[in-house]
């Protein structure tokens, strides 16, 4: 229900104040006129036929009529061997020849006939006039078929022109050929409070909300920030899995910003015509400059922002690159203080071109994650607003029942529950309706591999607790910040670490990190006696680390101080710089390093089995645990970590802001 309302609002907005690129009043030549002109021309050609309808008769009959003196006038169309004959004004004659058709052929000429040749007819007429004394007026004319000639010479061209117009209209969604290069942005102007979505409609996402609110602040009061010499950011990128509220957040910005808001989707730039994308980008920014300060929102920016190919000749889609280049240029082009902020959203930040993400363009990345228990409760609150609730609906329970649900999934649950209740003819939506709705959605979503069963949840908790335990107990492993079993995107669970910003990595550090990576699978092995596919990402990274230790850094026993790294290497070298024997050695070294660290992780888990179990249980219960919880169970780490230093310096808070990026996920 909530969704429906919002959709209606959106539609209203669409119709309400779209004065974007396409339908500008008085923008020169309107396409409708072209159509009308073509239509009239066609009608004219079809019906502009001056010839009078005639009754067709055989040549033999015509000969008779001439001999009988019924004929007054003949027009011979020489190039068609046709005779058009006017009869004498005699009702007897006319009724004899035309019979019942007399009413149809009232105008002269009344009959026509194919003739063998003009000469034959001429002879006949001459004979009849001289012998019988009739006067028959014979004229000759050549008749050009203007219509046919015209169609044959211009028809095909006309056909293609019309086809082209229709196709271009299709492709531009009604804009017509004269506006392909115009941007298709919708503009939400300030002062129009039709945009009903506000920050109140966005639940959870506290940090993301704060970030975008700050952007709104920048535009409202730029002087406050620039007077100290600071520069206002040019762009912010909302990144997160689908359905987490990125578009919603942008709409809320539009609703609250009080500046013009240009909204369009990345795919709006893409067109079959070459150069259209780039010119649309130009047009968009031109419009934006006129209305600055303003916000441009590009949804699903990965459609244009995908990384450009390294090898241009292999890449057919130059058009998209041109569009991207133009976007980059425009983002650099306007002065920092000109008051245009570009907001973009994507769920594929990993495939975006690096140039887009560099400082000065989308220098702020705002991550919009799947909600945890508390955020889910808040989202439920938002979407339950329009729903008639029965007593006894427990929001906490609902939130706990929906791990891994995105905001969109929760909106869907609420709507589904209302529909189920309506189907059951209830007065209000009760608890059972919600539980059924959740079941239904999980059933529908299971394919996404996101929603986990209780057993899977436990398995994931054991795995993640394994990472947490091992990394906690190793001196050089990155200090843990947060572990979660809320599935995020592709990952089923994740552990956040605070990576040390170091330029050099020692062998011990690499080994400890590998050991922590393998801790997840080791825990599954020890506790459950079986392993699962959940460790794919861990194994990949551990193996790559071992490979680089052996092949690049010369850190293994048997290949000490040898590096096969080639900094000049091109992309297409197929030869290995070492012998087959060495490759066997490399394989065995990698194997032994990985195996060694796995055994070490198993040993650590076995030694701390009860603590690990406690951690896993806590994780099942709370879904997210923090370093504090781990400290409580394992006791403080005996060595001073960077986190401790930070804690001392800043007083406990302020760490979570700069974590992430090297967090570790499990598929
Ligand atoms: P995306 O991140 O894929 O752009 P949307 O912003 O389009 O997702 O969200 C889809 C719908 O899900 C929204 O219209 C809203 O109803 C619901 N939704 C998602 N996240 C939230 C949230 N944090 N608070 C309230 N509703 C949300
Ligand atoms: Mg979206
Ligand atoms: Zn793992």
XYZ file of C-alpha atoms and ligand atoms in Angstrom:
696
model
C 0.000 0.000 0.000
C 2.709 2.325 0.955
C 4.311 1.616 -2.325
C 1.199 2.363 -4.264
C 0.821 5.741 -2.726
C 4.357 6.623 -3.499
C 4.045 5.507 -7.027
C 1.062 7.710 -7.498
C 2.939 10.614 -6.138
C 5.752 9.961 -8.511
C 3.417 9.842 -11.439
C 1.925 13.105 -10.442
C 5.352 14.565 -10.339
C 6.139 13.255 -13.754
C 3.136 14.912 -15.270
C 3.203 17.820 -12.959
C 6.352 19.687 -13.624
C 8.294 18.260 -16.409
C 9.783 21.111 -18.294
C 12.885 19.191 -19.185
C 14.581 18.981 -22.522
C 11.925 17.730 -24.814
C 8.636 19.541 -24.788
C 9.753 23.098 -24.615
C 7.001 25.309 -25.932
C 7.884 27.042 -29.173
C 11.011 25.041 -29.742
C 11.037 25.677 -33.492
C 9.643 23.190 -35.940
C 7.162 20.828 -34.432
C 7.021 17.312 -35.688
C 3.254 17.208 -35.578
C 3.180 19.704 -38.441
C 5.409 17.518 -40.539
C 2.978 14.669 -40.084
C -0.009 16.818 -40.961
C 1.665 18.080 -44.119
C 2.612 14.591 -45.252
C -0.904 13.379 -44.504
C -2.539 16.146 -46.515
C -0.155 15.586 -49.415
C -1.001 11.901 -49.496
C -4.738 12.575 -49.346
C -4.404 15.124 -52.135
C -2.507 12.722 -54.342
C -4.983 9.926 -53.788
C -8.140 11.887 -54.397
C -6.967 14.450 -56.898
C -8.212 12.476 -59.804
C -9.997 14.722 -62.369
C -11.039 11.914 -64.669
C -14.739 11.116 -64.809
C -15.873 7.532 -64.227
C -16.758 5.833 -67.500
C -18.383 2.596 -68.523
C -15.995 0.309 -70.301
C -17.206 -1.216 -73.530
C -15.626 -3.489 -76.127
C -14.111 -2.117 -79.323
C -16.720 -3.982 -81.377
C -19.505 -2.168 -79.526
C -17.727 1.119 -79.978
C -17.543 0.493 -83.732
C -21.288 -0.094 -83.706
C -22.002 3.073 -81.796
C -19.935 5.090 -84.231
C -21.749 3.622 -87.260
C -25.101 4.250 -85.626
C -24.222 7.895 -85.056
C -24.473 7.759 -81.255
C -21.085 9.334 -80.750
C -20.532 13.013 -80.419
C -16.937 13.321 -79.317
C -13.909 11.069 -78.887
C -10.772 11.761 -76.915
C -8.023 9.356 -77.875
C -5.383 8.834 -75.250
C -2.606 7.764 -77.545
C -0.134 6.455 -75.045
C -2.723 4.168 -73.482
C -4.652 3.194 -76.607
C -7.795 4.331 -74.920
C -10.775 6.133 -76.324
C -13.010 8.193 -74.096
C -16.310 8.695 -75.768
C -19.021 11.269 -75.215
C -22.458 10.231 -76.447
C -24.966 12.447 -78.159
C -27.580 14.064 -75.964
C -30.376 11.666 -76.736
C -32.188 9.872 -73.951
C -33.042 6.890 -76.156
C -29.427 6.435 -77.188
C -28.172 6.853 -73.656
C -30.629 4.411 -72.150
C -29.835 1.875 -74.878
C -26.108 2.052 -74.309
C -25.849 2.623 -70.606
C -29.049 0.855 -69.587
C -29.479 0.765 -65.857
C -26.062 2.392 -65.345
C -27.310 5.631 -66.829
C -27.492 7.264 -63.435
C -23.887 6.401 -62.679
C -22.381 7.858 -65.823
C -24.074 11.165 -66.159
C -21.008 13.202 -67.029
C -19.271 13.233 -70.374
C -17.421 11.212 -71.477
C -19.707 8.367 -70.505
C -17.961 5.343 -72.000
C -14.430 4.285 -72.708
C -12.907 1.518 -74.734
C -9.583 -0.033 -75.441
C -8.707 0.463 -79.086
C -6.291 -1.498 -81.299
C -4.576 1.714 -82.372
C -5.295 5.374 -82.981
C -4.968 4.879 -86.764
C -7.623 2.144 -86.853
C -10.044 4.314 -84.959
C -9.194 7.259 -87.158
C -9.944 5.219 -90.272
C -13.243 4.098 -88.811
C -14.283 7.607 -87.831
C -13.281 8.992 -91.235
C -15.316 6.289 -92.950
C -18.370 6.928 -90.754
C -18.271 10.682 -91.168
C -17.799 10.618 -94.927
C -20.379 7.867 -95.573
C -23.086 8.867 -93.097
C -22.372 12.551 -92.709
C -21.980 12.553 -88.901
C -19.827 15.096 -87.200
C -17.589 13.472 -84.673
C -15.075 15.553 -82.868
C -11.888 13.565 -82.430
C -8.998 14.837 -80.379
C -5.751 13.205 -79.453
C -3.858 13.618 -76.262
C -1.018 12.060 -74.412
C -1.701 11.563 -70.770
C 1.200 11.618 -68.293
C 0.706 9.572 -65.139
C 2.064 12.166 -62.743
C 1.013 10.219 -59.678
C 2.742 7.015 -60.786
C 5.870 8.811 -61.868
C 5.978 10.626 -58.586
C 5.525 7.484 -56.536
C 8.121 5.580 -58.498
C 10.762 8.233 -58.196
C 10.082 9.598 -54.711
C 8.141 6.753 -53.114
C 11.086 4.769 -51.810
C 12.729 7.887 -50.415
C 9.495 8.963 -48.795
C 9.088 5.493 -47.340
C 12.517 5.537 -45.747
C 12.097 9.036 -44.427
C 8.849 8.080 -42.736
C 10.389 4.886 -41.407
C 13.313 6.839 -40.032
C 11.057 9.347 -38.335
C 9.010 6.609 -36.735
C 12.095 4.752 -35.562
C 13.778 7.788 -34.160
C 10.614 8.662 -32.307
C 10.499 5.202 -30.842
C 14.070 5.366 -29.715
C 13.915 8.757 -28.179
C 10.684 7.961 -26.438
C 8.607 10.536 -28.202
C 11.157 13.299 -28.395
C 11.493 13.112 -32.147
C 14.545 13.421 -34.302
C 15.057 17.028 -33.513
C 15.680 16.430 -29.835
C 17.805 13.296 -29.625
C 20.703 15.287 -28.328
C 18.648 16.902 -25.588
C 18.950 15.592 -22.102
C 16.001 13.600 -20.892
C 16.249 14.722 -17.302
C 13.156 15.391 -15.306
C 13.355 18.598 -13.434
C 11.870 19.022 -10.005
C 11.875 22.705 -9.353
C 12.066 24.379 -6.024
C 8.896 25.701 -4.519
C 6.786 22.941 -5.957
C 5.965 20.827 -2.967
C 4.467 18.059 -5.018
C 7.495 15.945 -4.206
C 6.129 14.361 -1.096
C 9.051 12.160 -0.136
C 11.074 13.565 2.717
C 13.874 12.294 4.895
C 11.191 11.057 7.287
C 10.229 8.440 4.739
C 13.737 7.035 4.736
C 14.240 4.804 7.733
C 17.605 3.758 9.091
C 20.576 4.668 6.903
C 21.621 7.199 9.522
C 25.076 7.878 8.104
C 23.958 8.014 4.508
C 21.172 10.362 5.448
C 23.555 12.602 7.271
C 25.890 12.721 4.304
C 23.212 13.694 1.835
C 21.741 16.167 4.263
C 25.135 17.764 4.368
C 25.063 18.074 0.605
C 21.767 19.887 0.853
C 23.392 22.130 3.451
C 26.239 22.934 1.065
C 23.827 24.241 -1.479
C 21.758 26.181 0.993
C 24.651 27.866 2.648
C 27.799 27.595 0.570
C 29.522 30.569 2.140
C 29.725 28.847 5.483
C 31.928 26.189 3.965
C 33.871 28.181 1.407
C 34.830 31.051 3.631
C 37.357 28.873 5.409
C 38.890 27.914 2.087
C 37.103 24.598 1.766
C 35.694 23.379 -1.503
C 32.234 22.008 -1.858
C 32.278 18.439 -3.133
C 31.168 18.039 -6.721
C 29.656 14.654 -6.481
C 28.540 11.898 -4.200
C 27.958 8.313 -5.112
C 25.362 6.185 -3.350
C 26.546 2.602 -3.380
C 24.692 -0.430 -2.110
C 22.698 -3.530 -2.967
C 19.392 -3.165 -4.818
C 16.335 -2.117 -2.873
C 18.198 -0.524 -0.009
C 16.809 2.914 -0.636
C 19.321 4.708 -2.841
C 16.759 6.094 -5.219
C 14.483 6.826 -2.289
C 17.229 8.812 -0.609
C 17.778 10.840 -3.745
C 14.061 11.534 -3.970
C 14.110 12.712 -0.391
C 16.931 15.072 -1.297
C 14.803 16.387 -4.146
C 11.938 16.861 -1.747
C 13.929 18.730 0.842
C 16.730 20.451 -0.986
C 14.737 23.461 -2.092
C 16.852 23.736 -5.191
C 16.074 22.426 -8.687
C 16.679 18.724 -8.930
C 17.476 17.036 -12.254
C 16.734 13.358 -12.208
C 17.650 10.853 -14.895
C 18.915 7.351 -15.317
C 22.277 6.319 -16.696
C 20.591 4.499 -19.519
C 18.951 7.726 -20.677
C 22.283 8.724 -22.157
C 22.591 5.609 -24.195
C 21.244 5.770 -27.709
C 21.790 4.128 -31.029
C 23.026 7.299 -32.642
C 26.664 8.087 -32.299
C 27.437 11.135 -30.237
C 24.010 11.442 -28.702
C 25.103 10.408 -25.217
C 27.833 13.021 -25.101
C 25.573 15.760 -26.375
C 22.937 14.806 -23.845
C 25.482 15.138 -21.081
C 26.415 18.565 -22.415
C 22.789 19.604 -22.620
C 22.117 18.377 -19.102
C 24.936 20.391 -17.635
C 24.005 23.422 -19.687
C 20.500 23.307 -18.276
C 21.865 22.715 -14.806
C 24.165 25.724 -15.025
C 21.227 27.909 -15.888
C 19.440 26.794 -12.768
C 22.348 26.537 -10.363
C 22.492 25.992 -7.467
C 20.973 22.632 -8.200
C 21.415 18.898 -7.910
C 21.781 16.414 -10.734
C 20.855 12.865 -9.878
C 21.981 10.050 -12.161
C 20.439 6.741 -11.152
C 22.114 3.461 -12.136
C 25.186 5.286 -13.306
C 26.961 2.035 -14.143
C 25.123 2.111 -17.480
C 27.539 4.813 -18.616
C 30.190 4.764 -15.935
C 31.517 1.290 -16.600
C 35.282 1.043 -16.731
C 36.608 1.941 -20.148
C 38.310 -0.865 -22.017
C 42.078 -1.022 -21.896
C 42.343 -2.032 -25.485
C 40.204 0.277 -27.599
C 40.315 -1.850 -30.718
C 38.642 -4.705 -28.895
C 35.938 -2.512 -27.577
C 32.986 -1.965 -29.840
C 31.133 0.378 -27.552
C 32.998 3.611 -28.177
C 29.765 5.490 -27.795
C 29.512 4.736 -24.118
C 33.106 5.790 -23.644
C 32.448 9.084 -25.350
C 29.522 9.633 -23.046
C 31.621 8.824 -20.023
C 34.428 11.074 -21.195
C 31.985 13.901 -21.652
C 30.632 13.310 -18.170
C 34.132 13.419 -16.739
C 34.885 16.592 -18.633
C 31.711 18.280 -17.475
C 32.326 17.351 -13.872
C 35.740 18.935 -14.135
C 34.475 21.805 -16.201
C 32.279 23.722 -13.855
C 33.909 25.663 -11.102
C 33.704 24.158 -7.663
C 31.574 26.954 -6.398
C 29.132 27.103 -9.237
C 26.659 25.159 -7.162
C 25.998 22.007 -9.094
C 26.273 18.811 -7.131
C 26.063 15.520 -8.943
C 24.474 12.701 -7.018
C 24.640 9.220 -8.489
C 23.521 5.777 -7.450
C 24.703 2.328 -8.379
C 24.853 -1.150 -6.993
C 27.982 -1.924 -8.964
C 30.624 0.473 -7.693
C 33.234 -2.165 -8.439
C 32.776 -1.873 -12.199
C 32.840 1.905 -12.315
C 35.660 3.630 -14.084
C 38.390 4.698 -11.715
C 38.425 8.155 -13.211
C 34.870 8.700 -12.006
C 35.797 7.891 -8.453
C 38.832 10.041 -8.139
C 38.747 13.068 -5.882
C 37.118 16.056 -7.522
C 34.384 14.016 -9.132
C 32.470 11.501 -7.082
C 34.807 12.043 -4.212
C 32.264 10.972 -1.646
C 31.057 7.445 -1.600
C 28.054 6.945 0.569
C 27.426 3.320 1.292
C 23.839 2.229 1.631
C 23.841 -1.236 3.166
C 21.217 -3.817 3.912
C 19.505 -2.898 7.168
C 20.270 -4.633 10.448
C 17.618 -5.575 13.027
C 17.108 -2.057 14.358
C 17.014 -0.456 10.949
C 14.555 -3.075 9.774
C 12.288 -2.148 12.652
C 12.440 1.502 11.615
C 11.669 0.623 8.022
C 8.685 -1.410 9.198
C 7.504 1.623 11.111
C 7.629 3.743 7.973
C 5.774 1.272 5.819
C 3.187 0.384 8.454
C 2.064 3.990 8.675
C -0.690 3.683 6.072
C -1.714 0.176 7.175
C -4.536 -0.597 9.566
C -2.931 -2.733 12.230
C -4.605 -5.175 14.592
C -3.422 -5.406 18.183
C -0.531 -7.658 18.955
C 1.650 -6.984 15.928
C 5.126 -7.057 17.368
C 7.576 -4.971 15.401
C 10.615 -6.437 17.119
C 9.534 -9.878 16.120
C 8.946 -8.776 12.551
C 12.399 -7.252 12.379
C 13.983 -10.389 13.757
C 12.058 -12.539 11.309
C 13.460 -10.780 8.290
C 17.240 -11.064 8.220
C 18.708 -10.144 4.875
C 15.630 -8.259 3.728
C 16.226 -4.990 1.973
C 14.023 -1.960 2.473
C 12.211 -2.831 -0.732
C 11.586 -6.376 0.553
C 10.133 -4.984 3.768
C 7.887 -2.583 1.880
C 6.790 -5.594 -0.080
C 6.059 -7.596 3.110
C 3.833 -4.818 4.433
C 1.946 -4.562 1.179
C 1.624 -8.316 0.861
C 0.349 -8.615 4.440
C -2.347 -6.046 3.736
C -3.392 -7.927 0.622
C -3.492 -11.231 2.491
C -5.627 -9.685 5.241
C -7.976 -8.219 2.666
C -8.305 -11.592 1.001
C -9.307 -13.022 4.382
C -11.917 -10.296 4.818
C -10.304 -8.951 7.954
C -10.881 -5.526 9.448
C -7.214 -5.040 10.266
C -3.897 -6.655 9.427
C -2.712 -8.971 12.187
C 0.425 -10.840 13.128
C -0.395 -13.993 11.212
C -0.837 -12.039 7.988
C 2.632 -10.613 8.399
C 4.199 -13.977 9.097
C 2.493 -15.420 6.036
C 3.666 -12.506 3.963
C 7.240 -13.070 5.121
C 6.992 -16.740 4.227
C 5.644 -15.864 0.864
C 8.388 -13.385 0.131
C 11.091 -15.729 1.320
C 9.620 -18.386 -0.911
C 9.807 -15.938 -3.761
C 13.234 -14.758 -2.898
C 14.928 -18.011 -2.111
C 16.441 -18.151 -5.551
C 18.401 -15.070 -4.746
C 20.261 -17.168 -2.198
C 19.972 -14.350 0.222
C 17.565 -15.573 2.809
C 19.037 -18.169 5.067
C 17.500 -21.035 6.963
C 18.123 -21.437 10.686
C 20.666 -24.156 10.046
C 22.508 -22.102 7.468
C 22.447 -19.165 9.786
C 24.188 -21.223 12.456
C 26.744 -22.453 9.963
C 27.496 -18.923 8.837
C 27.759 -17.790 12.443
C 30.286 -20.531 13.174
C 32.268 -19.565 10.115
C 32.321 -15.867 10.931
C 33.070 -16.549 14.590
C 36.024 -18.582 13.334
C 37.420 -15.544 11.515
C 36.806 -13.382 14.536
C 38.451 -15.796 17.006
C 41.520 -16.493 14.924
C 42.156 -12.900 13.996
C 41.700 -11.884 17.607
C 44.349 -14.318 18.747
C 46.971 -13.520 16.136
C 49.300 -10.654 16.715
C 49.579 -9.391 13.154
C 46.104 -10.039 11.891
C 44.097 -6.890 11.275
C 42.090 -5.947 14.340
C 38.452 -6.811 14.113
C 35.818 -4.112 14.210
C 32.539 -5.806 13.500
C 31.228 -9.180 12.438
C 27.849 -9.722 10.886
C 25.794 -12.558 9.531
C 23.372 -10.257 7.790
C 23.758 -11.211 4.166
C 25.023 -8.302 2.162
C 24.764 -8.460 -1.588
C 26.553 -11.599 -2.620
C 28.071 -12.212 0.789
C 26.350 -14.286 3.438
C 28.321 -12.791 6.256
C 31.152 -10.401 6.695
C 33.829 -9.331 9.084
C 35.147 -5.804 9.160
C 38.711 -5.185 10.031
C 40.674 -2.060 10.583
C 43.481 -2.437 8.114
C 46.787 -1.022 9.029
C 47.938 1.528 6.573
C 51.353 0.190 6.013
C 53.731 0.381 3.110
C 55.591 -2.796 3.951
C 54.226 -6.159 4.901
C 56.352 -8.698 6.667
C 56.199 -12.442 6.195
C 54.654 -12.821 9.642
C 51.928 -10.347 8.829
C 51.078 -12.118 5.611
C 50.965 -15.493 7.289
C 48.785 -14.209 10.134
C 46.388 -12.661 7.673
C 46.171 -15.892 5.729
C 45.545 -17.780 8.925
C 42.684 -15.431 9.822
C 41.255 -15.834 6.333
C 41.257 -19.585 6.709
C 39.808 -19.353 10.226
C 36.258 -19.506 8.888
C 36.643 -22.799 7.127
C 38.782 -24.171 9.952
C 35.955 -23.462 12.400
C 33.444 -25.258 10.186
C 35.839 -28.208 10.006
C 36.375 -28.367 13.761
C 32.842 -27.654 14.998
C 30.656 -29.151 12.295
C 33.053 -31.735 10.937
C 32.335 -30.613 7.390
C 33.211 -27.711 5.168
C 31.001 -25.650 2.886
C 31.149 -23.517 -0.197
C 30.847 -20.412 1.949
C 34.601 -20.008 2.049
C 35.140 -19.426 -1.659
C 36.173 -15.829 -1.270
C 38.457 -16.655 1.683
C 40.175 -19.439 -0.190
C 40.643 -17.359 -3.283
C 42.290 -14.603 -1.345
C 44.433 -16.917 0.750
C 45.623 -18.739 -2.342
C 46.438 -15.524 -4.141
C 48.356 -14.325 -1.123
C 50.349 -17.535 -0.995
C 51.008 -17.261 -4.727
C 52.314 -13.741 -4.441
C 54.461 -14.717 -1.467
C 56.107 -17.479 -3.470
C 56.209 -16.033 -6.989
C 56.608 -12.303 -6.363
C 58.051 -11.683 -2.959
C 60.491 -14.562 -2.629
C 59.147 -15.393 0.812
C 59.024 -19.182 0.604
C 61.584 -21.628 1.946
C 62.629 -23.254 -1.288
C 62.447 -20.239 -3.590
C 63.938 -17.676 -1.296
C 64.644 -14.232 -2.686
C 63.526 -15.069 -6.165
C 60.863 -12.997 -7.823
C 59.206 -13.788 -11.090
C 57.426 -10.507 -11.058
C 57.833 -8.625 -14.308
C 57.004 -4.962 -14.041
C 57.346 -4.525 -17.796
C 55.020 -7.365 -18.550
C 52.469 -6.805 -21.268
C 49.004 -8.265 -21.109
C 49.725 -10.915 -23.652
C 52.716 -12.855 -22.532
C 52.043 -16.533 -22.597
C 55.451 -17.787 -21.636
C 56.517 -18.419 -18.090
C 59.891 -17.178 -16.997
C 60.647 -20.431 -15.196
C 61.055 -24.092 -15.958
C 58.435 -26.782 -15.529
C 60.367 -28.062 -12.559
C 60.145 -24.685 -10.909
C 56.416 -24.508 -11.541
C 56.031 -27.787 -9.707
C 58.057 -26.339 -6.905
C 55.901 -23.211 -6.858
C 52.774 -25.353 -6.653
C 54.075 -27.371 -3.787
C 55.278 -24.294 -1.923
C 51.896 -22.617 -2.267
C 50.202 -25.784 -1.089
C 52.393 -26.127 1.920
C 51.978 -22.504 2.953
C 48.179 -22.639 2.715
C 48.037 -26.009 4.444
C 50.340 -24.785 7.184
C 48.145 -21.801 7.930
C 44.957 -23.872 7.812
C 46.429 -26.310 10.351
C 47.418 -23.379 12.506
C 43.872 -21.985 12.371
C 42.425 -25.400 13.253
C 44.775 -25.601 16.234
C 43.763 -22.148 17.462
C 40.050 -22.950 17.184
C 40.509 -26.249 19.011
C 42.322 -24.494 21.828
C 39.567 -21.917 22.217
C 36.560 -24.037 21.430
C 34.284 -22.817 24.223
C 34.945 -19.144 23.521
C 34.349 -19.724 19.839
C 31.048 -21.424 20.582
C 29.985 -18.550 22.779
C 30.843 -16.060 20.049
C 28.926 -18.046 17.436
C 25.863 -18.181 19.652
C 25.999 -14.461 20.260
C 26.232 -13.935 16.540
C 23.154 -16.061 15.825
C 21.315 -14.047 18.410
C 22.404 -10.527 17.597
C 23.428 -10.825 13.937
C 26.016 -8.123 14.432
C 28.735 -8.127 17.057
C 31.464 -5.631 17.706
C 34.997 -5.712 19.001
C 33.667 -5.110 22.514
C 31.778 -8.394 22.521
C 34.844 -10.267 21.385
C 36.937 -8.600 24.084
C 34.404 -9.634 26.684
C 34.666 -13.268 25.629
C 38.356 -13.558 24.843
C 39.720 -10.896 27.124
C 41.786 -8.009 25.815
C 44.496 -8.717 23.285
C 47.888 -8.876 24.965
C 49.560 -6.759 22.313
C 48.907 -3.186 21.545
C 47.091 -2.769 18.250
C 46.498 0.209 16.103
C 42.904 0.173 17.240
C 43.968 0.506 20.858
C 46.152 3.411 19.915
C 43.272 5.025 18.119
C 40.979 4.352 21.028
C 43.377 6.017 23.373
C 43.798 8.964 21.104
C 40.159 9.594 20.286
C 38.269 7.995 23.096
C 36.531 4.924 21.765
C 34.478 6.543 19.048
C 35.320 7.572 15.550
C 36.724 4.353 14.228
C 33.806 3.014 12.371
C 33.952 5.882 9.946
C 37.113 4.773 8.278
C 36.762 1.041 8.295
C 35.611 -0.993 5.325
C 37.259 -1.227 1.934
C 39.363 -4.190 2.987
C 36.566 -5.933 4.764
C 36.243 -9.544 4.035
C 33.203 -11.303 2.747
C 32.079 -14.849 2.261
C 30.073 -16.056 -0.654
P 17.440 1.176 -4.726
O 18.472 1.236 -3.658
O 17.552 -0.085 -5.516
O 17.386 2.400 -5.572
P 14.879 2.100 -3.895
O 15.338 3.370 -3.316
O 14.250 2.189 -5.229
O 16.057 1.050 -3.954
O 13.894 1.413 -2.865
C 12.760 0.726 -3.279
C 11.670 0.849 -2.257
O 12.018 0.184 -1.049
C 11.413 2.275 -1.843
O 10.498 2.872 -2.691
C 10.865 2.124 -0.438
O 9.499 1.853 -0.471
C 11.562 0.895 0.066
N 12.722 1.234 0.905
C 14.001 0.901 0.639
N 14.828 1.337 1.616
C 14.070 1.986 2.498
C 14.343 2.668 3.722
N 15.571 2.777 4.216
N 13.310 3.231 4.393
C 12.055 3.139 3.901
N 11.733 2.506 2.768
C 12.710 1.917 2.056
Mg 17.384 2.542 -7.589
Zn 34.974 -16.395 5.553
